[in-house]
PDB file of C-alpha atoms in Angstrom:
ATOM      1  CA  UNK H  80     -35.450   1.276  40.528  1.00 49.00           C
ATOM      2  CA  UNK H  81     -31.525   1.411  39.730  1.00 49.00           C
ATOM      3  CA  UNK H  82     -30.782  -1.288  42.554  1.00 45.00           C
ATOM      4  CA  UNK H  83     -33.945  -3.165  41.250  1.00 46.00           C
ATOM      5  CA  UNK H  84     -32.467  -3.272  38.041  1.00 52.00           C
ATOM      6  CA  UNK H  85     -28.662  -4.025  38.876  1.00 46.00           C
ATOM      7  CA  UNK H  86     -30.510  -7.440  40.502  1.00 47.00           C
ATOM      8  CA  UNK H  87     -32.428  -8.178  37.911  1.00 52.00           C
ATOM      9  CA  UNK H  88     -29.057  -8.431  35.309  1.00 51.00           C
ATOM     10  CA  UNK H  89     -27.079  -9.765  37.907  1.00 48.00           C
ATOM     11  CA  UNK H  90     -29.210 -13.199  38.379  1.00 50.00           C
ATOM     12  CA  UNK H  91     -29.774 -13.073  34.294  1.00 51.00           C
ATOM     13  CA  UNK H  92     -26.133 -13.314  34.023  1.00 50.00           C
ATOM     14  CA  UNK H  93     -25.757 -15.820  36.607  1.00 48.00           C
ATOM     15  CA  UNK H  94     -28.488 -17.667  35.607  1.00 50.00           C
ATOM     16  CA  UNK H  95     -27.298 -18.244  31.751  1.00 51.00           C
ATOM     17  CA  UNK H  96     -23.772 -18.867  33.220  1.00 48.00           C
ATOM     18  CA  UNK H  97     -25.273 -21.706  35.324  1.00 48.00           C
ATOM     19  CA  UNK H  98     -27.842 -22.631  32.769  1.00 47.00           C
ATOM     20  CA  UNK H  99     -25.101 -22.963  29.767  1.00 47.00           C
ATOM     21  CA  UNK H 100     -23.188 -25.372  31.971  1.00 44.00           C
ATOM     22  CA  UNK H 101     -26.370 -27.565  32.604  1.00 54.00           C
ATOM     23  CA  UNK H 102     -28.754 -27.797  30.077  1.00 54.00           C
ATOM     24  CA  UNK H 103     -26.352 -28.026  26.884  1.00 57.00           C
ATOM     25  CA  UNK H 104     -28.214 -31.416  25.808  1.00 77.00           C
ATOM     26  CA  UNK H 105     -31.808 -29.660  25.992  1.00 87.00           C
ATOM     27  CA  UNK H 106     -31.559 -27.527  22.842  1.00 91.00           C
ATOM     28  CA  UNK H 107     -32.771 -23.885  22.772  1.00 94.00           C
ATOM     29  CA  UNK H 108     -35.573 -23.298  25.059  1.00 95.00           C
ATOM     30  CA  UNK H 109     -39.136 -22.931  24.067  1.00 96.00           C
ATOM     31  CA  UNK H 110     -41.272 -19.732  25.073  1.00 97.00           C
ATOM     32  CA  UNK H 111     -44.788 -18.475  25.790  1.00 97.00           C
ATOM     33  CA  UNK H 112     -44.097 -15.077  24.702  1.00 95.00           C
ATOM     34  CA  UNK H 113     -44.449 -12.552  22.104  1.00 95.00           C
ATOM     35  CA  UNK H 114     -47.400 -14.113  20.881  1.00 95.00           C
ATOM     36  CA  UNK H 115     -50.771 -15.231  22.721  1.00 96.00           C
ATOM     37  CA  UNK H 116     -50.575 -18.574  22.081  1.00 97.00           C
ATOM     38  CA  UNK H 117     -48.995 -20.689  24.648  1.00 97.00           C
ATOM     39  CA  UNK H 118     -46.736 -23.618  23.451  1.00 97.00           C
ATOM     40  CA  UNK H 119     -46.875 -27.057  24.443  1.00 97.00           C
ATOM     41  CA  UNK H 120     -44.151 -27.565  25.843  1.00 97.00           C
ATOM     42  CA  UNK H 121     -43.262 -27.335  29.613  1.00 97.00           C
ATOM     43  CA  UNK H 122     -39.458 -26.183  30.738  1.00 97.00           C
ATOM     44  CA  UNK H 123     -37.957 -29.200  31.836  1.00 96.00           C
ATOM     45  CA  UNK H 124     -37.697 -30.743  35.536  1.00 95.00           C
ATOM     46  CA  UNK H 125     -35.107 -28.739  37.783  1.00 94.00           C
ATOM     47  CA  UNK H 126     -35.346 -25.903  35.702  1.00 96.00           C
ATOM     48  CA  UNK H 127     -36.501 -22.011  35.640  1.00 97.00           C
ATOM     49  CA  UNK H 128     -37.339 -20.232  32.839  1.00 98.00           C
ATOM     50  CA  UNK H 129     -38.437 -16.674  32.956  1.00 97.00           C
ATOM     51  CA  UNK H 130     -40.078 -14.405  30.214  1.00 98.00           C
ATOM     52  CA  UNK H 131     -40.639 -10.763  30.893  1.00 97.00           C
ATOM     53  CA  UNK H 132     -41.070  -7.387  29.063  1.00 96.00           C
ATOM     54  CA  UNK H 133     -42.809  -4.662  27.889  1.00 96.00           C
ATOM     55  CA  UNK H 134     -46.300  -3.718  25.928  1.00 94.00           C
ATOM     56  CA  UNK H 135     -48.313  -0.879  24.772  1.00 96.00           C
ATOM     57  CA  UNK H 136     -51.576  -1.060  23.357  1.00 95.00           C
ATOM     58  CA  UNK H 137     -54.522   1.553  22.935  1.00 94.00           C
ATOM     59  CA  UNK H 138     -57.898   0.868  22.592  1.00 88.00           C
ATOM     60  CA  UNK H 139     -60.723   2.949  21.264  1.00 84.00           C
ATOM     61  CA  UNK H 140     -64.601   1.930  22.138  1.00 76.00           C
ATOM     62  CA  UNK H 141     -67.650   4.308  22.351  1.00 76.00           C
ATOM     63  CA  UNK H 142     -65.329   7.590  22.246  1.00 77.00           C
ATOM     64  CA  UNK H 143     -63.225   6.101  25.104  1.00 85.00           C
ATOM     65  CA  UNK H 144     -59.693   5.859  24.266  1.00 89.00           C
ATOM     66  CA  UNK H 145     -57.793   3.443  26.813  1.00 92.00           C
ATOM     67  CA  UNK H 146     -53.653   3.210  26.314  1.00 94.00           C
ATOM     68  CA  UNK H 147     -52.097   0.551  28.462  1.00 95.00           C
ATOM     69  CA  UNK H 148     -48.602   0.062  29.139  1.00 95.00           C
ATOM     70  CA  UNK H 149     -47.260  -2.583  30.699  1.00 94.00           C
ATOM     71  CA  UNK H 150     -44.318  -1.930  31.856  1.00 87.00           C
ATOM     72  CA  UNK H 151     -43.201  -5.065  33.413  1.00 88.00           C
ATOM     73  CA  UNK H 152     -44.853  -7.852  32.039  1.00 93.00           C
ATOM     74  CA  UNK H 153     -43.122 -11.587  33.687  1.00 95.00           C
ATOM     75  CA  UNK H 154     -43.815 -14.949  33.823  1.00 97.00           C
ATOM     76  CA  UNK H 155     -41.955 -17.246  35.944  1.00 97.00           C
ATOM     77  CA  UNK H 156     -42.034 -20.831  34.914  1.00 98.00           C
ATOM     78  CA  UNK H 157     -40.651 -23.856  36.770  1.00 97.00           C
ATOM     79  CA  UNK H 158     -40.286 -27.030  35.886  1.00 96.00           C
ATOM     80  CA  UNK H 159     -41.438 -29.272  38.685  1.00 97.00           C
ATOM     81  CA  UNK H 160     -41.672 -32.993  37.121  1.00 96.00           C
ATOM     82  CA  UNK H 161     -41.171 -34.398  33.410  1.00 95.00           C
ATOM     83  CA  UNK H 162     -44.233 -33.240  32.588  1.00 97.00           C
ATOM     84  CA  UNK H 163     -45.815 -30.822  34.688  1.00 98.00           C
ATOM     85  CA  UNK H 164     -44.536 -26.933  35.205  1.00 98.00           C
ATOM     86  CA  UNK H 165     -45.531 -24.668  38.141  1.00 98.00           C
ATOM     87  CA  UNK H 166     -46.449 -20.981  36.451  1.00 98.00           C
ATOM     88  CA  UNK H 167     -46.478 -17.052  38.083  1.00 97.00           C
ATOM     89  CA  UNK H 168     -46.949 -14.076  36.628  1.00 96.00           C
ATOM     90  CA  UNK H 169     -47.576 -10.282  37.537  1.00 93.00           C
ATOM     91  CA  UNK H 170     -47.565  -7.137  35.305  1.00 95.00           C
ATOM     92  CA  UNK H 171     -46.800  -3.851  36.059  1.00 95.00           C
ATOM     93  CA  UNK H 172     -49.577  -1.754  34.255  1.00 95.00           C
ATOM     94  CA  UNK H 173     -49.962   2.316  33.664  1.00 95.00           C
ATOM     95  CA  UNK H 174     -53.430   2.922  32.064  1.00 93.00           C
ATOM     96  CA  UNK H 175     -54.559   6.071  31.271  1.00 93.00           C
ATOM     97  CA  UNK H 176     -58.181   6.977  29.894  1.00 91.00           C
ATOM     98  CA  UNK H 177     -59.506   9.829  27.901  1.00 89.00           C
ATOM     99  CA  UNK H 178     -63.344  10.213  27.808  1.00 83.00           C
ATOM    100  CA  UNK H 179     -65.299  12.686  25.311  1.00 77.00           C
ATOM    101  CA  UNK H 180     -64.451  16.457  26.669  1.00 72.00           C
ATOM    102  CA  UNK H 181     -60.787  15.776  27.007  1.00 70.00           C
ATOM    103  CA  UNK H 182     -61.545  14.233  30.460  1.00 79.00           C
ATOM    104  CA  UNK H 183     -58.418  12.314  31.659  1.00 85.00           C
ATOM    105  CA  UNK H 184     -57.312  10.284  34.239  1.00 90.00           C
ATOM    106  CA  UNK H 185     -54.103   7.846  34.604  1.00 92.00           C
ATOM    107  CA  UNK H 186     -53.460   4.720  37.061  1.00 92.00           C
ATOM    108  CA  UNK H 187     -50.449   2.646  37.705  1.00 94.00           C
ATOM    109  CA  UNK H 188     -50.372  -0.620  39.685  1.00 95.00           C
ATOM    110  CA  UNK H 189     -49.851  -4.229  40.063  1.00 95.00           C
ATOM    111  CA  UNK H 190     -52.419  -6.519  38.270  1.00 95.00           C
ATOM    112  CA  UNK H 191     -53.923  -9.451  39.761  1.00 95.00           C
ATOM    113  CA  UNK H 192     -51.456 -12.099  40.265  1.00 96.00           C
ATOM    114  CA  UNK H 193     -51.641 -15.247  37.881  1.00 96.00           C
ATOM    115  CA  UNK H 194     -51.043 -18.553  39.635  1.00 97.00           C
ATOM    116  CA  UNK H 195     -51.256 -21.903  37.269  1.00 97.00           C
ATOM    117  CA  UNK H 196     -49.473 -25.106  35.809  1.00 98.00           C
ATOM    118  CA  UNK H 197     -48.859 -26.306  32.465  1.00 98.00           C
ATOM    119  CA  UNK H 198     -49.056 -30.045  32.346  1.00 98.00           C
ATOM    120  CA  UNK H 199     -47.804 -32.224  29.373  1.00 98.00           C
ATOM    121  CA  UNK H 200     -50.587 -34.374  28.151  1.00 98.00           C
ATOM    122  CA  UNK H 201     -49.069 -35.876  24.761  1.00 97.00           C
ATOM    123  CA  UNK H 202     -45.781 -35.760  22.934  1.00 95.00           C
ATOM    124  CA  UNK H 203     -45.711 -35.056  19.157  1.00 95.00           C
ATOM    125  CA  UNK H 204     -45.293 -39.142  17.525  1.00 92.00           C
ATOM    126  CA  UNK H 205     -46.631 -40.750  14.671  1.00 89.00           C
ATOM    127  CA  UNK H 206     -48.565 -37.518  13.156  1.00 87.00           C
ATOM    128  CA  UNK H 207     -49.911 -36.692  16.040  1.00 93.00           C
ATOM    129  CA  UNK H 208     -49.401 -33.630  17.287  1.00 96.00           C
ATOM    130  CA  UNK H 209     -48.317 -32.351  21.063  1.00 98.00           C
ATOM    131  CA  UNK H 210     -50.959 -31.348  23.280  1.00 98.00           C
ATOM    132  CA  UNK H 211     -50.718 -29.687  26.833  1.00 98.00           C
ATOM    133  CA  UNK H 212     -52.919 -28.551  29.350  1.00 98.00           C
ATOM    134  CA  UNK H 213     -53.059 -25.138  30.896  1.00 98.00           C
ATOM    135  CA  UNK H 214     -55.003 -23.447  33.797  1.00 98.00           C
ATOM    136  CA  UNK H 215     -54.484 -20.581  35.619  1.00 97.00           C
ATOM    137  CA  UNK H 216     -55.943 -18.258  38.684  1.00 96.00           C
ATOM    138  CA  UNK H 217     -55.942 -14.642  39.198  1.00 95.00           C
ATOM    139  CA  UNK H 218     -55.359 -14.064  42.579  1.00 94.00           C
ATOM    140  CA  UNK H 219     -57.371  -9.956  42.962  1.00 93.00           C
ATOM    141  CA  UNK H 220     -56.301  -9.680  46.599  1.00 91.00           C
ATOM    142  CA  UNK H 221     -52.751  -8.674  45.980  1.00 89.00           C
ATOM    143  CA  UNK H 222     -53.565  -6.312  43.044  1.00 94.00           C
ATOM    144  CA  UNK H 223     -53.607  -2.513  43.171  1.00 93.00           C
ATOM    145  CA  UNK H 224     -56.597  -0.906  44.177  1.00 92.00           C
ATOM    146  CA  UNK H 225     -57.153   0.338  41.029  1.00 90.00           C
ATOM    147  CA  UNK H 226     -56.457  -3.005  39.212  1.00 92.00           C
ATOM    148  CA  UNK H 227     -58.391  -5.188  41.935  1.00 93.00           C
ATOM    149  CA  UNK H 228     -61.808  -6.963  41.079  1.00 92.00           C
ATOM    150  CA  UNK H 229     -64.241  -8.696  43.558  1.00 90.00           C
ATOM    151  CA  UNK H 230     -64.019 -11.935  42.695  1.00 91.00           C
ATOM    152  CA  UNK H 231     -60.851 -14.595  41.325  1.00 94.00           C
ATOM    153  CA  UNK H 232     -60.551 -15.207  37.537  1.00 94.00           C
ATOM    154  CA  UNK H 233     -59.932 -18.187  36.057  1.00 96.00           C
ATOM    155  CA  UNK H 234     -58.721 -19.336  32.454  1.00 97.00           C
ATOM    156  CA  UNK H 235     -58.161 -22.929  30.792  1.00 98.00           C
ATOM    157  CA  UNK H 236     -57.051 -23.658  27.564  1.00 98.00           C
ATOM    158  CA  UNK H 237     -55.494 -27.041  25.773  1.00 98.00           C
ATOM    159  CA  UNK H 238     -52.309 -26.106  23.401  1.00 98.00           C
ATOM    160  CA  UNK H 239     -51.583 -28.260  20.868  1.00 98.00           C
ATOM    161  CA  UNK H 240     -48.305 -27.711  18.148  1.00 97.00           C
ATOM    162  CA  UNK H 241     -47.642 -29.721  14.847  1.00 96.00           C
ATOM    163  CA  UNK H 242     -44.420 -29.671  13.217  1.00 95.00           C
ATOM    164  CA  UNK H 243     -44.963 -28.953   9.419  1.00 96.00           C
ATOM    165  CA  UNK H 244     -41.215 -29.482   8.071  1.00 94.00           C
ATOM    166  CA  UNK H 245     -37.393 -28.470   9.701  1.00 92.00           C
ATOM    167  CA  UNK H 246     -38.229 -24.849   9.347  1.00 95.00           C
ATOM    168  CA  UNK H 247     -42.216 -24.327   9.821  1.00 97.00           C
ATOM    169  CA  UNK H 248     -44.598 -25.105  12.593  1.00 97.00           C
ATOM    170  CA  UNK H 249     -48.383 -24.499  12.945  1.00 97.00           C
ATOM    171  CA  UNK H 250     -49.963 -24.425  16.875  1.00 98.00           C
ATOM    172  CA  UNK H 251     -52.887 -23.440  18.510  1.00 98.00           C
ATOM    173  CA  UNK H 252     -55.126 -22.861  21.465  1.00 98.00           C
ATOM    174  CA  UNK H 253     -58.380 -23.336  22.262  1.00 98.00           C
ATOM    175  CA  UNK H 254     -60.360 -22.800  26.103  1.00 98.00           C
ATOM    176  CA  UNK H 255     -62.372 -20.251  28.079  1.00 97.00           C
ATOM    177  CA  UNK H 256     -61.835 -17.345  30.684  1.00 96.00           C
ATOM    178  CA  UNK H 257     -63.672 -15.516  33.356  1.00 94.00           C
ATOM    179  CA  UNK H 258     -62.140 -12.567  34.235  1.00 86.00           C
ATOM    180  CA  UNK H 259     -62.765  -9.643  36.337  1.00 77.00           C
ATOM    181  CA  UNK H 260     -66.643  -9.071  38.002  1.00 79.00           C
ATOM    182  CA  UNK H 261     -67.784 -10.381  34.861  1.00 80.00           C
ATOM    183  CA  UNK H 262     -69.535 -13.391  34.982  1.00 82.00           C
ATOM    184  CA  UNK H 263     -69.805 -14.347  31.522  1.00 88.00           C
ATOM    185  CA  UNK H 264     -67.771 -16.923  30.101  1.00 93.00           C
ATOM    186  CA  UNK H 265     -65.408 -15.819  26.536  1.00 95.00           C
ATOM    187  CA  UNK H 266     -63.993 -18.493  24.401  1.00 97.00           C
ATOM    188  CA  UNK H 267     -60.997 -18.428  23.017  1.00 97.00           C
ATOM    189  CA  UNK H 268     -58.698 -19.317  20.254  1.00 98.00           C
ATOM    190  CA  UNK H 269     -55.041 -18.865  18.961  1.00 98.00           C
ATOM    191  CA  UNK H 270     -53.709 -19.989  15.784  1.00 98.00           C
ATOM    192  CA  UNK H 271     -49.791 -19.041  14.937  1.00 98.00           C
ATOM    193  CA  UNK H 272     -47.454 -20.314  12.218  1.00 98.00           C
ATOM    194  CA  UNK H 273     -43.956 -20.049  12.972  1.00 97.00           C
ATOM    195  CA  UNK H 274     -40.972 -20.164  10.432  1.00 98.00           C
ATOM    196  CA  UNK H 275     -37.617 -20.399  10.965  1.00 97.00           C
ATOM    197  CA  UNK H 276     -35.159 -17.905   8.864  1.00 98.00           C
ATOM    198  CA  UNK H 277     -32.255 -18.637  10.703  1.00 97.00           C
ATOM    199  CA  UNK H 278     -31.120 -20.969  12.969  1.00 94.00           C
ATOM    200  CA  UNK H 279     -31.160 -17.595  15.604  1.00 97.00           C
ATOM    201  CA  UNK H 280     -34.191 -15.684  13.927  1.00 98.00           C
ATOM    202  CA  UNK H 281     -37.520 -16.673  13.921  1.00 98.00           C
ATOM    203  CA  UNK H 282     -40.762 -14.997  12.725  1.00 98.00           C
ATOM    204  CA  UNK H 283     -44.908 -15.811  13.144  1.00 98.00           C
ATOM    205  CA  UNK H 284     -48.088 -14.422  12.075  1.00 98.00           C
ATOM    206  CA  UNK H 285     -51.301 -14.843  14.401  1.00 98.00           C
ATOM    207  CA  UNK H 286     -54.655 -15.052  14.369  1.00 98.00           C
ATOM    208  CA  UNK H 287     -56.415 -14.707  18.138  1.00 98.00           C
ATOM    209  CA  UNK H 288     -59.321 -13.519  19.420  1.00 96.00           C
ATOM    210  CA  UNK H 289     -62.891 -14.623  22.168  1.00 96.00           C
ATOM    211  CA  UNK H 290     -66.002 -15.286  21.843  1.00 95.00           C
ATOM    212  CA  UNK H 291     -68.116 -13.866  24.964  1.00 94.00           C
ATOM    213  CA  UNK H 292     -71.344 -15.321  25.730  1.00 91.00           C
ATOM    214  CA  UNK H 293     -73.818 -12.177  25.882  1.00 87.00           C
ATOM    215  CA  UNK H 294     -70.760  -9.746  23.649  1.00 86.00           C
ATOM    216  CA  UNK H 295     -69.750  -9.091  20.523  1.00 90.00           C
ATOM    217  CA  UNK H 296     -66.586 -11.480  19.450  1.00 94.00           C
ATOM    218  CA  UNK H 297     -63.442  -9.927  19.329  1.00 93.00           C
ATOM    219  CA  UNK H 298     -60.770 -10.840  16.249  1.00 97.00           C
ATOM    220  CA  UNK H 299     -57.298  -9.690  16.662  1.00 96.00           C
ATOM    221  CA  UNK H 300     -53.492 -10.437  14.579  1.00 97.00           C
ATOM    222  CA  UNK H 301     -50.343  -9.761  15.538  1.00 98.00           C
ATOM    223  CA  UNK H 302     -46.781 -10.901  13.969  1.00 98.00           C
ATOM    224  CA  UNK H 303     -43.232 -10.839  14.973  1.00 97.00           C
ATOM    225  CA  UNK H 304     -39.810 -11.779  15.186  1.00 98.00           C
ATOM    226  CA  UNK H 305     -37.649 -13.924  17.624  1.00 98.00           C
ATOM    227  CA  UNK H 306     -34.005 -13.767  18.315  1.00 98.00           C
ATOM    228  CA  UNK H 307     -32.122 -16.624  19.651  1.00 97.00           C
ATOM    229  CA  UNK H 308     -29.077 -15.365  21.691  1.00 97.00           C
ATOM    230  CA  UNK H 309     -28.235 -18.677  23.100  1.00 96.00           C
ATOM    231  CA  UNK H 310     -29.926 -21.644  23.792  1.00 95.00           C
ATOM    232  CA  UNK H 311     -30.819 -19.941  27.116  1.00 96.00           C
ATOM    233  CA  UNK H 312     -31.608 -16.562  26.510  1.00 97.00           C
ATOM    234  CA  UNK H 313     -33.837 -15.187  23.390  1.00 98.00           C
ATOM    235  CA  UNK H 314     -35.104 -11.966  22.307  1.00 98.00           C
ATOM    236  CA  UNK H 315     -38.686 -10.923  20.696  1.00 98.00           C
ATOM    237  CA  UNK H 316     -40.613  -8.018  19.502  1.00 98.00           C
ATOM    238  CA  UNK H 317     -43.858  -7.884  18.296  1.00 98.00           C
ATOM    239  CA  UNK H 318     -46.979  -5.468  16.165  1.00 98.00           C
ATOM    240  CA  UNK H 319     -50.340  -6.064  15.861  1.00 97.00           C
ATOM    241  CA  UNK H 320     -53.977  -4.693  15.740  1.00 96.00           C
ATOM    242  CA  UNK H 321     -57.520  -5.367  15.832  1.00 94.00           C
ATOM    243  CA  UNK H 322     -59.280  -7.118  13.336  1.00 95.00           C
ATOM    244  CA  UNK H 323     -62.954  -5.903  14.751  1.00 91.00           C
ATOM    245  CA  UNK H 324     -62.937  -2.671  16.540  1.00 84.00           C
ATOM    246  CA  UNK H 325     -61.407  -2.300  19.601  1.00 81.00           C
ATOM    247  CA  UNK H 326     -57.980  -2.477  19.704  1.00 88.00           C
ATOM    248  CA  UNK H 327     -55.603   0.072  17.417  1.00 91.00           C
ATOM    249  CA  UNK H 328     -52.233  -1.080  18.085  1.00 94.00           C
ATOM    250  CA  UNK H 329     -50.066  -3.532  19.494  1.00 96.00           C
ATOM    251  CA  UNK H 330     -46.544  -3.319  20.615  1.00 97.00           C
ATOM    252  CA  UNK H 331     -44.355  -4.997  22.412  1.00 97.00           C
ATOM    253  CA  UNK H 332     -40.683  -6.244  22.960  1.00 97.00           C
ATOM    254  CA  UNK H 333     -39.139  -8.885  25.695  1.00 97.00           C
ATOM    255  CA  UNK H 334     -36.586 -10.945  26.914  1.00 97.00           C
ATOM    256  CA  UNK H 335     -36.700 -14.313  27.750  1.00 98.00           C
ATOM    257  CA  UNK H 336     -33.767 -16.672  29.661  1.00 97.00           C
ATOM    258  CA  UNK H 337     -33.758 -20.237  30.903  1.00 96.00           C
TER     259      UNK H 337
END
């Protein structure tokens, strides 16, 4: 874990070394992380941008408490052409569940792995706003055992972002997943407003939740704070909760370099 760990700051350094000396004309980089909904923008052509960290959340349903921690959470995104990005992620997750009569048991393992693209549909011109296109798979053959469903998930969503003034910005998301053994489709929605304080910090407040077809809909927030250390590297951290039952707490910090 110590040699794992060595790597993983040695190619961050090396990576914003290289990256300050190239990409000073493309202005700080734009994330998919803290928040759930996904920006519209894809990391530019040549490029690779990489946004990992850490959450906890607990959930409480029917006298079942479930706490997750993630402990590595990462996407890897690379930009492939102008307007189209090639996207993988793969979470480390530790989830432990207490039933009624103190009955307890904890797993740790590898998630399914997400495999997807983000393609640029529309630049923001003229009032109109920007609009990409998302879509992912969730590969369940190289997940834990104890993570690992039957069949492949899938998710789609469109992202679209309006600039409100120099410091503000409204975007959302709208699309559908299938995840797990579950066959039902959920819909889903984001909806985040951004503001600038500083030309390093920025903060948001979300709204985000599904809508699954034969289940109850689930209604969540969550707000945070963004740190800009360069134009290649940026900070976040993040609290949140449930707005229906379900989820208690949210936490969750990261790191994020281009």
């Amino acid at each position: 874990m110590r040699t794992t760990n060595l790597f993983i700051v040695f190619v961050l350094l090396a990576l914003t070394v290289y990256a300050q000396e190239t990409s000073s004309d493309l202005g700080p980089l734009v994330t998919d992380r803290p928040d759930a909904t996904e920006s519209a923008s894809v990391v530019p052509k040549g490029f690779l941008q990489v946004e990992t960290g850490a959450f906890y959340t607990t959930f409480d349903s029917n006298g079942i408490k479930t706490d997750d921690f993630v402990l590595n959470t990462t996407l890897v995104r690379i930009g492939l052409l102008d307007n189209l990005e090639l996207r993988l992620g793969w979470d480390l997750l530790e989830q432990s569940i207490e039933s009624p009569g103190n009955s307890k048991s904890t797993s740790t393992g590898l998630v399914p792995l997400l495999l997807g693209t983000k393609i640029s549909i529309a630049e923001e011109k003229n009032g109109w706003p920007e609009l990409a296109f998302i879509g992912h798979v969730r590969l369940p053959f190289v997940a834990s055992n104890d993570f690992r469903p039957e069949t492949t998930g899938v998710d789609f969503r469109f992202s679209v972002a309006h600039t409100l003034n120099e410091r503000s910005s409204l975007s959302y998301n709208i699309g559908a997943f299938w995840f797990g053994d579950n066959p039902e489709a959920a819909y889903l929605y984001t909806l985040a407003y951004g503001y600038s304080i500083t030309e390093k910090i920025g903060a948001y407040v979300e709204l985000y939740g599904d809508f699954p077809e034969n289940s109850k809909a689930n209604h969540l927030w969550d707000a945070g704070f963004t740190y800009l250390v360069s134009d290649n590297v940026q900070l976040d951290a993040t609290v949140g909760s449930g707005i229906t039952d379900g989820q208690d707490i949210l936490l969750s910090g990261g790191l994020s370099f281009r």
